[in-house]
Amino acid sequence: MIFQETYTLSNGIKIPRLGFGTWCIRDEKVEKAVQAALQIGYRHIDTAQVYGNERGVGEAIRQSKIKREDIFLTSKIAAEAKDYDTAMKTIEGTLAKTQMEYIDMMIIHSPQPWDEVNVSENRYEEGNREAWRALEDAYQSGKIRAIGVSNFNCHDIENILSIAKIKPMVNQILCHIANTPLELIDFCHENGIIVEAYSPIAHGEAFKIKEIEDMAKKYEVTVPQLCIRYDWQLDTVVLPKAENPEHIKENSQIDFVISDEDMNTLKQVELIKNYGEYSHYPVYANPGKK
Ligand SMILES: NC(=O)c1ccc[n+]([C@@H]2O[C@H](COP(=O)([O-])OP(=O)(O)OC[C@H]3O[C@@H](n4cnc5c(N)ncnc54)[C@H](OP(=O)(O)O)[C@@H]3O)[C@@H](O)[C@H]2O)c1
């Protein structure tokens, strides 16, 4: 059963492999969506300070009456918080907004503030080390049960590893058919870091790609199901987002296997180079030629 599948983080904590993404779901709508996901069986919810919906996510978890310890909740420190005090304040902010006694995992949302992503060469090494120290302290005080990073490349991870008392447990990265960072995934796995694949359906772009549509037909599944299963077979935690309850359910029905040959074909699908309004999305140099 997909919902029972977990990975074990480097500190022994289990993380459900299928998560429910909540980006672009407004606070007043997120309660309904998260409740639907929890009812369907999801036990891993992904939010972030910048999504502006942490209050609603916390409320949905409380209203669900599911035991708190049976749900894995992730939030993300704002990308702009690049000093110890600011990072610590934002962690307190997440605890206050969600009204949770603890958060299962918090991660640094981006190594660079959003307005510098794909624009500036500055990787904020010092600022990310500071934010990491705040995460380590919050972890050691018991407010957070696991810590990690997001959108970090190999250099950004090495920067954290150079000072870490606790190593990052996950790296949450853009990872989907037509933009798969295989080298970064290998690097994370070699360093004991679990990879979380965000935007598995390419934020909807996957529907426009003929090779994906054809392959979905071959397996008699939908485009989102093929996309989610592809990430699953790359040994990642997968984080699809859907507001429509039918989509939420469909995205958990991924109990089929893509053959090695077809995985290889999907790794070669031409790279998406332009995400339109989402210009902060990384386009990886390695389009899966492996
Ligand atoms: N760390 C980061 O920087 C970062 C960045 C981006 C995303 N994320 C995380 O990853 C999650 C997922 O990424 P995402 O929100 O970009 O998008 P996604 O999961 O790639 O795609 C979501 C879109 O696909 C549609 N969809 C989903 N399932 C469908 C189905 N079965 N049939 C038809 N349409 C379907 C959704 O429609 P409906 O909503 O209408 O159902 C929505 O428009 C986010 O919510 C967030 O938690 C993290």
Coordinates of C-alpha atoms and ligand atoms in Angstrom, one line a residue:
M1 CA 0.0 0.0 0.0
I2 CA 1.5 3.3 -1.2
F3 CA 0.6 5.3 1.9
Q4 CA 2.4 2.9 4.2
E5 CA 5.7 3.1 2.2
T6 CA 8.3 5.1 4.1
Y7 CA 12.0 6.0 4.0
T8 CA 14.0 6.2 7.2
L9 CA 15.9 9.5 7.7
S10 CA 19.5 9.4 9.0
N11 CA 18.2 10.0 12.6
G12 CA 15.9 7.0 12.4
I13 CA 12.6 8.9 11.8
K14 CA 10.3 7.5 9.2
I15 CA 9.0 9.7 6.4
P16 CA 6.1 8.6 4.2
R17 CA 7.2 8.4 0.6
L18 CA 4.1 10.0 -0.9
G19 CA 3.5 13.5 0.3
F20 CA 0.8 16.1 -0.4
G21 CA 2.0 19.4 -1.7
T22 CA 0.2 22.6 -0.8
W23 CA 1.9 25.3 -2.9
C24 CA -0.7 27.7 -4.5
I25 CA -3.5 26.6 -2.2
R26 CA -4.7 29.7 -0.4
D27 CA -5.0 29.6 3.4
E28 CA -8.8 29.7 3.3
K29 CA -8.9 26.7 0.9
V30 CA -6.1 24.6 2.2
E31 CA -8.0 23.2 5.1
K32 CA -10.5 21.4 2.8
A33 CA -7.7 20.1 0.5
V34 CA -5.5 18.8 3.4
Q35 CA -8.6 17.2 5.0
A36 CA -9.4 15.5 1.7
A37 CA -5.8 14.2 1.4
L38 CA -5.8 12.9 5.0
Q39 CA -9.2 11.2 4.5
I40 CA -7.9 9.5 1.3
G41 CA -4.9 8.3 3.3
Y42 CA -2.0 10.7 2.8
R43 CA 0.0 11.1 6.0
H44 CA 2.7 13.5 4.8
I45 CA 1.9 17.2 4.2
D46 CA 4.3 19.7 2.7
T47 CA 3.9 23.4 3.3
A48 CA 6.2 26.5 3.6
Q49 CA 6.2 29.9 5.2
V50 CA 6.0 31.5 1.9
Y51 CA 2.9 29.6 0.9
G52 CA 0.9 31.7 3.5
N53 CA -1.2 28.6 4.4
E54 CA 0.5 27.2 7.5
R55 CA -2.4 28.2 9.7
G56 CA -4.9 26.3 7.5
V57 CA -2.6 23.3 7.2
G58 CA -2.3 23.1 11.1
E59 CA -6.0 23.5 11.5
A60 CA -6.8 20.7 9.0
I61 CA -4.4 18.3 10.9
R62 CA -6.1 19.1 14.2
Q63 CA -9.6 18.8 12.8
S64 CA -8.8 15.4 11.2
K65 CA -8.6 13.7 14.6
I66 CA -5.8 11.6 13.2
K67 CA -3.1 11.1 15.9
R68 CA -0.5 13.8 15.5
E69 CA 2.3 11.3 15.6
D70 CA 0.8 9.5 12.6
I71 CA 1.2 12.6 10.4
F72 CA 4.5 14.0 9.0
L73 CA 4.4 17.7 8.5
T74 CA 7.1 19.6 6.7
S75 CA 7.5 23.4 6.5
K76 CA 10.3 25.6 5.0
I77 CA 12.2 28.5 6.3
A78 CA 11.8 31.5 4.1
A79 CA 14.5 31.7 1.4
E80 CA 15.3 35.3 2.5
A81 CA 16.1 34.3 6.2
K82 CA 19.9 34.2 5.9
D83 CA 21.0 35.0 9.5
Y84 CA 20.6 33.0 12.7
D85 CA 18.1 35.2 14.5
T86 CA 15.9 35.7 11.5
A87 CA 15.9 32.0 10.8
M88 CA 15.1 31.2 14.4
K89 CA 12.2 33.7 14.4
T90 CA 10.7 32.2 11.3
I91 CA 10.8 28.7 13.0
E92 CA 8.9 30.2 16.0
G93 CA 6.5 31.7 13.4
T94 CA 5.8 28.3 11.9
L95 CA 5.1 26.8 15.3
A96 CA 2.8 29.7 16.2
K97 CA 0.9 29.7 12.9
T98 CA 0.4 25.9 12.7
Q99 CA -0.3 25.8 16.5
M100 CA 1.8 22.6 16.6
E101 CA 4.0 21.6 19.5
Y102 CA 6.5 20.4 17.1
I103 CA 7.1 20.3 13.3
D104 CA 8.3 17.0 11.8
M105 CA 10.7 18.6 9.5
M106 CA 11.9 22.0 8.5
I107 CA 14.1 22.7 5.6
I108 CA 15.8 25.8 4.2
H109 CA 13.6 26.7 1.2
S110 CA 16.3 27.9 -1.1
P111 CA 20.0 28.7 -0.9
Q112 CA 19.3 32.0 -2.5
P113 CA 16.5 34.5 -1.9
W114 CA 13.9 34.1 -4.6
D115 CA 14.6 37.3 -6.5
E116 CA 18.2 36.1 -7.0
V117 CA 17.5 32.6 -8.2
N118 CA 18.7 32.0 -11.8
V119 CA 19.9 35.7 -11.7
S120 CA 22.8 36.0 -9.2
E121 CA 26.0 33.9 -8.7
N122 CA 25.8 34.6 -4.9
R123 CA 25.2 31.3 -3.1
Y124 CA 24.9 32.8 0.3
E125 CA 27.4 30.4 1.9
E126 CA 27.6 32.3 5.2
G127 CA 23.9 33.0 5.4
N128 CA 23.0 29.3 4.8
R129 CA 25.5 28.2 7.5
E130 CA 23.8 30.6 9.9
A131 CA 20.3 29.4 8.9
W132 CA 21.5 25.8 9.4
R133 CA 22.8 26.5 12.9
A134 CA 19.3 27.8 13.8
L135 CA 17.8 24.6 12.4
E136 CA 20.3 22.5 14.4
D137 CA 19.4 24.4 17.6
A138 CA 15.7 24.1 17.0
Y139 CA 16.2 20.4 16.3
Q140 CA 18.1 19.9 19.5
S141 CA 15.5 21.7 21.5
G142 CA 12.9 19.2 20.2
K143 CA 10.8 21.8 18.3
I144 CA 11.7 20.0 15.0
R145 CA 12.2 16.3 14.5
A146 CA 14.2 16.4 11.3
I147 CA 16.0 19.1 9.3
G148 CA 17.0 19.5 5.7
V149 CA 17.4 21.7 2.7
S150 CA 15.7 22.4 -0.6
N151 CA 16.9 23.5 -4.0
F152 CA 20.5 23.0 -2.9
N153 CA 23.1 22.0 -5.5
C154 CA 26.2 19.9 -4.7
H155 CA 28.2 23.0 -3.7
D156 CA 25.5 24.3 -1.4
I157 CA 25.3 20.9 0.3
E158 CA 29.1 20.7 0.7
N159 CA 29.0 24.2 2.3
I160 CA 26.5 22.9 5.0
L161 CA 28.4 19.6 5.5
S162 CA 31.6 21.6 6.2
I163 CA 30.1 22.9 9.5
A164 CA 27.2 20.6 10.2
K165 CA 26.9 18.9 13.6
I166 CA 23.8 17.3 12.1
K167 CA 23.9 16.5 8.4
P168 CA 20.9 17.5 6.2
M169 CA 18.5 14.7 6.1
V170 CA 16.7 15.6 2.9
N171 CA 17.1 17.8 -0.2
Q172 CA 13.8 18.8 -1.7
I173 CA 14.4 19.5 -5.4
L174 CA 12.6 20.1 -8.7
C175 CA 12.5 16.6 -10.3
H176 CA 10.2 15.4 -13.0
I177 CA 10.2 13.9 -16.5
A178 CA 11.9 16.4 -18.8
N179 CA 14.0 17.9 -16.0
T180 CA 15.7 15.3 -13.8
P181 CA 18.9 16.1 -11.9
L182 CA 20.4 12.6 -11.9
E183 CA 23.9 13.7 -10.8
L184 CA 22.5 15.7 -7.9
I185 CA 20.3 12.7 -6.9
D186 CA 23.3 10.4 -6.9
F187 CA 25.3 13.0 -4.8
C188 CA 22.5 13.2 -2.2
H189 CA 22.2 9.4 -2.0
E190 CA 26.0 9.0 -1.6
N191 CA 25.8 11.4 1.3
G192 CA 22.9 9.7 3.0
I193 CA 20.5 12.5 2.1
I194 CA 16.9 11.5 1.0
V195 CA 15.7 13.2 -2.1
E196 CA 12.3 14.7 -2.2
A197 CA 10.9 15.4 -5.7
Y198 CA 8.8 18.5 -6.0
S199 CA 6.5 19.5 -8.9
P200 CA 6.4 15.9 -10.2
I201 CA 3.9 16.9 -12.8
A202 CA 6.1 19.9 -13.8
H203 CA 3.5 22.2 -12.3
G204 CA 1.1 21.1 -15.1
E205 CA 3.7 21.3 -17.9
A206 CA 3.8 17.5 -18.2
F207 CA 0.4 17.5 -19.9
K208 CA 1.8 19.4 -22.9
I209 CA 4.5 16.8 -23.7
K210 CA 3.6 14.2 -26.3
E211 CA 6.1 11.5 -25.2
I212 CA 4.7 11.6 -21.7
E213 CA 1.1 11.3 -22.9
D214 CA 2.1 8.3 -25.2
M215 CA 3.9 6.5 -22.4
A216 CA 0.9 7.1 -20.0
K217 CA -1.4 5.5 -22.6
K218 CA 1.0 2.5 -22.9
Y219 CA 0.7 1.8 -19.2
E220 CA -3.0 2.7 -19.2
V221 CA -2.5 5.3 -16.5
T222 CA -2.9 9.1 -16.5
V223 CA -0.1 11.6 -17.1
P224 CA 0.1 12.5 -13.4
Q225 CA 0.2 8.9 -12.4
L226 CA 3.1 8.2 -14.8
C227 CA 5.0 11.3 -13.6
I228 CA 4.6 10.4 -10.0
R229 CA 5.6 6.8 -10.6
Y230 CA 8.7 7.9 -12.5
D231 CA 9.9 9.9 -9.5
W232 CA 9.0 7.0 -7.2
Q233 CA 11.3 4.7 -9.2
L234 CA 14.1 7.2 -8.9
D235 CA 14.0 6.5 -5.2
T236 CA 12.6 9.8 -4.1
V237 CA 9.9 11.0 -1.7
V238 CA 7.3 12.4 -4.2
L239 CA 5.2 15.5 -3.5
P240 CA 2.3 16.0 -6.0
K241 CA -0.1 18.9 -5.4
A242 CA -3.8 18.7 -6.2
E243 CA -6.8 20.7 -5.0
N244 CA -9.4 18.6 -6.8
P245 CA -10.2 15.5 -4.5
E246 CA -10.4 13.3 -7.6
H247 CA -6.9 14.3 -8.5
I248 CA -5.7 13.8 -4.9
K249 CA -7.0 10.2 -5.0
E250 CA -5.8 9.4 -8.5
N251 CA -2.3 10.5 -7.6
S252 CA -2.0 7.9 -4.9
Q253 CA -2.9 5.1 -7.4
I254 CA 0.5 4.4 -8.6
D255 CA 0.8 0.7 -8.0
F256 CA 2.3 -0.2 -11.4
V257 CA 5.9 -0.6 -12.6
I258 CA 7.6 1.4 -15.4
S259 CA 10.1 -0.9 -17.1
D260 CA 13.9 -0.1 -17.0
E261 CA 13.8 0.5 -20.7
D262 CA 10.9 3.0 -20.4
M263 CA 12.5 4.7 -17.4
N264 CA 15.5 5.3 -19.6
T265 CA 13.4 6.6 -22.4
L266 CA 11.6 9.0 -20.0
K267 CA 15.0 10.2 -18.7
Q268 CA 15.8 11.4 -22.3
V269 CA 12.7 13.4 -22.8
E270 CA 13.7 16.9 -23.9
L271 CA 14.5 19.3 -21.2
I272 CA 11.8 22.0 -20.4
K273 CA 13.8 25.2 -20.7
N274 CA 11.1 27.7 -20.0
Y275 CA 8.7 27.5 -17.1
G276 CA 6.9 30.7 -18.1
E277 CA 6.0 32.7 -15.0
Y278 CA 8.0 30.3 -12.8
S279 CA 11.3 31.7 -13.8
H280 CA 12.9 30.7 -10.5
Y281 CA 12.6 27.0 -11.4
P282 CA 16.1 25.5 -11.9
V283 CA 16.8 24.0 -15.3
Y284 CA 19.4 21.3 -14.7
A285 CA 22.3 21.1 -17.1
N286 CA 22.0 17.3 -17.0
P287 CA 18.8 16.4 -18.9
G288 CA 19.0 12.7 -17.9
K289 CA 21.7 11.6 -20.4
K290 CA 22.9 8.7 -18.3
Ligands
LIG1 N1 10.8 23.4 -2.4 C1 10.4 24.1 -3.4 O1 11.0 25.1 -3.8 C2 9.1 23.7 -4.1 C3 8.8 24.3 -5.3 C4 7.6 23.9 -5.9 C5 6.8 23.0 -5.3 N2 7.1 22.4 -4.1 C6 6.3 21.4 -3.5 O2 5.9 20.4 -4.4 C7 4.5 20.4 -4.5 C8 4.0 20.0 -5.9 O3 4.5 20.8 -6.9 P1 3.5 21.8 -7.7 O4 2.5 22.4 -6.8 O5 4.4 22.7 -8.5 O6 2.9 21.0 -8.8 P2 2.6 19.5 -9.4 O7 2.3 18.5 -8.4 O8 3.8 19.2 -10.4 O9 1.3 19.8 -10.3 C9 0.2 20.4 -9.8 C10 -0.8 20.7 -10.9 O10 -1.2 19.5 -11.5 C11 -2.6 19.4 -11.4 N3 -2.9 17.9 -11.1 C12 -2.4 17.2 -10.0 N4 -2.9 16.0 -10.1 C13 -3.7 15.9 -11.2 C14 -4.5 14.9 -11.7 N5 -4.5 13.7 -11.2 N6 -5.2 15.1 -12.9 C15 -5.1 16.4 -13.4 N7 -4.4 17.4 -12.9 C16 -3.7 17.2 -11.8 C17 -3.1 20.2 -10.2 O11 -4.4 20.6 -10.4 P3 -5.5 20.8 -9.2 O12 -4.8 21.5 -8.1 O13 -6.5 21.6 -9.9 O14 -6.0 19.5 -8.8 C18 -2.1 21.4 -10.4 O15 -2.5 22.3 -11.4 C19 4.1 21.8 -4.1 O16 2.7 21.9 -3.8 C20 5.0 22.0 -2.9 O17 4.5 21.4 -1.8 C21 8.3 22.8 -3.5

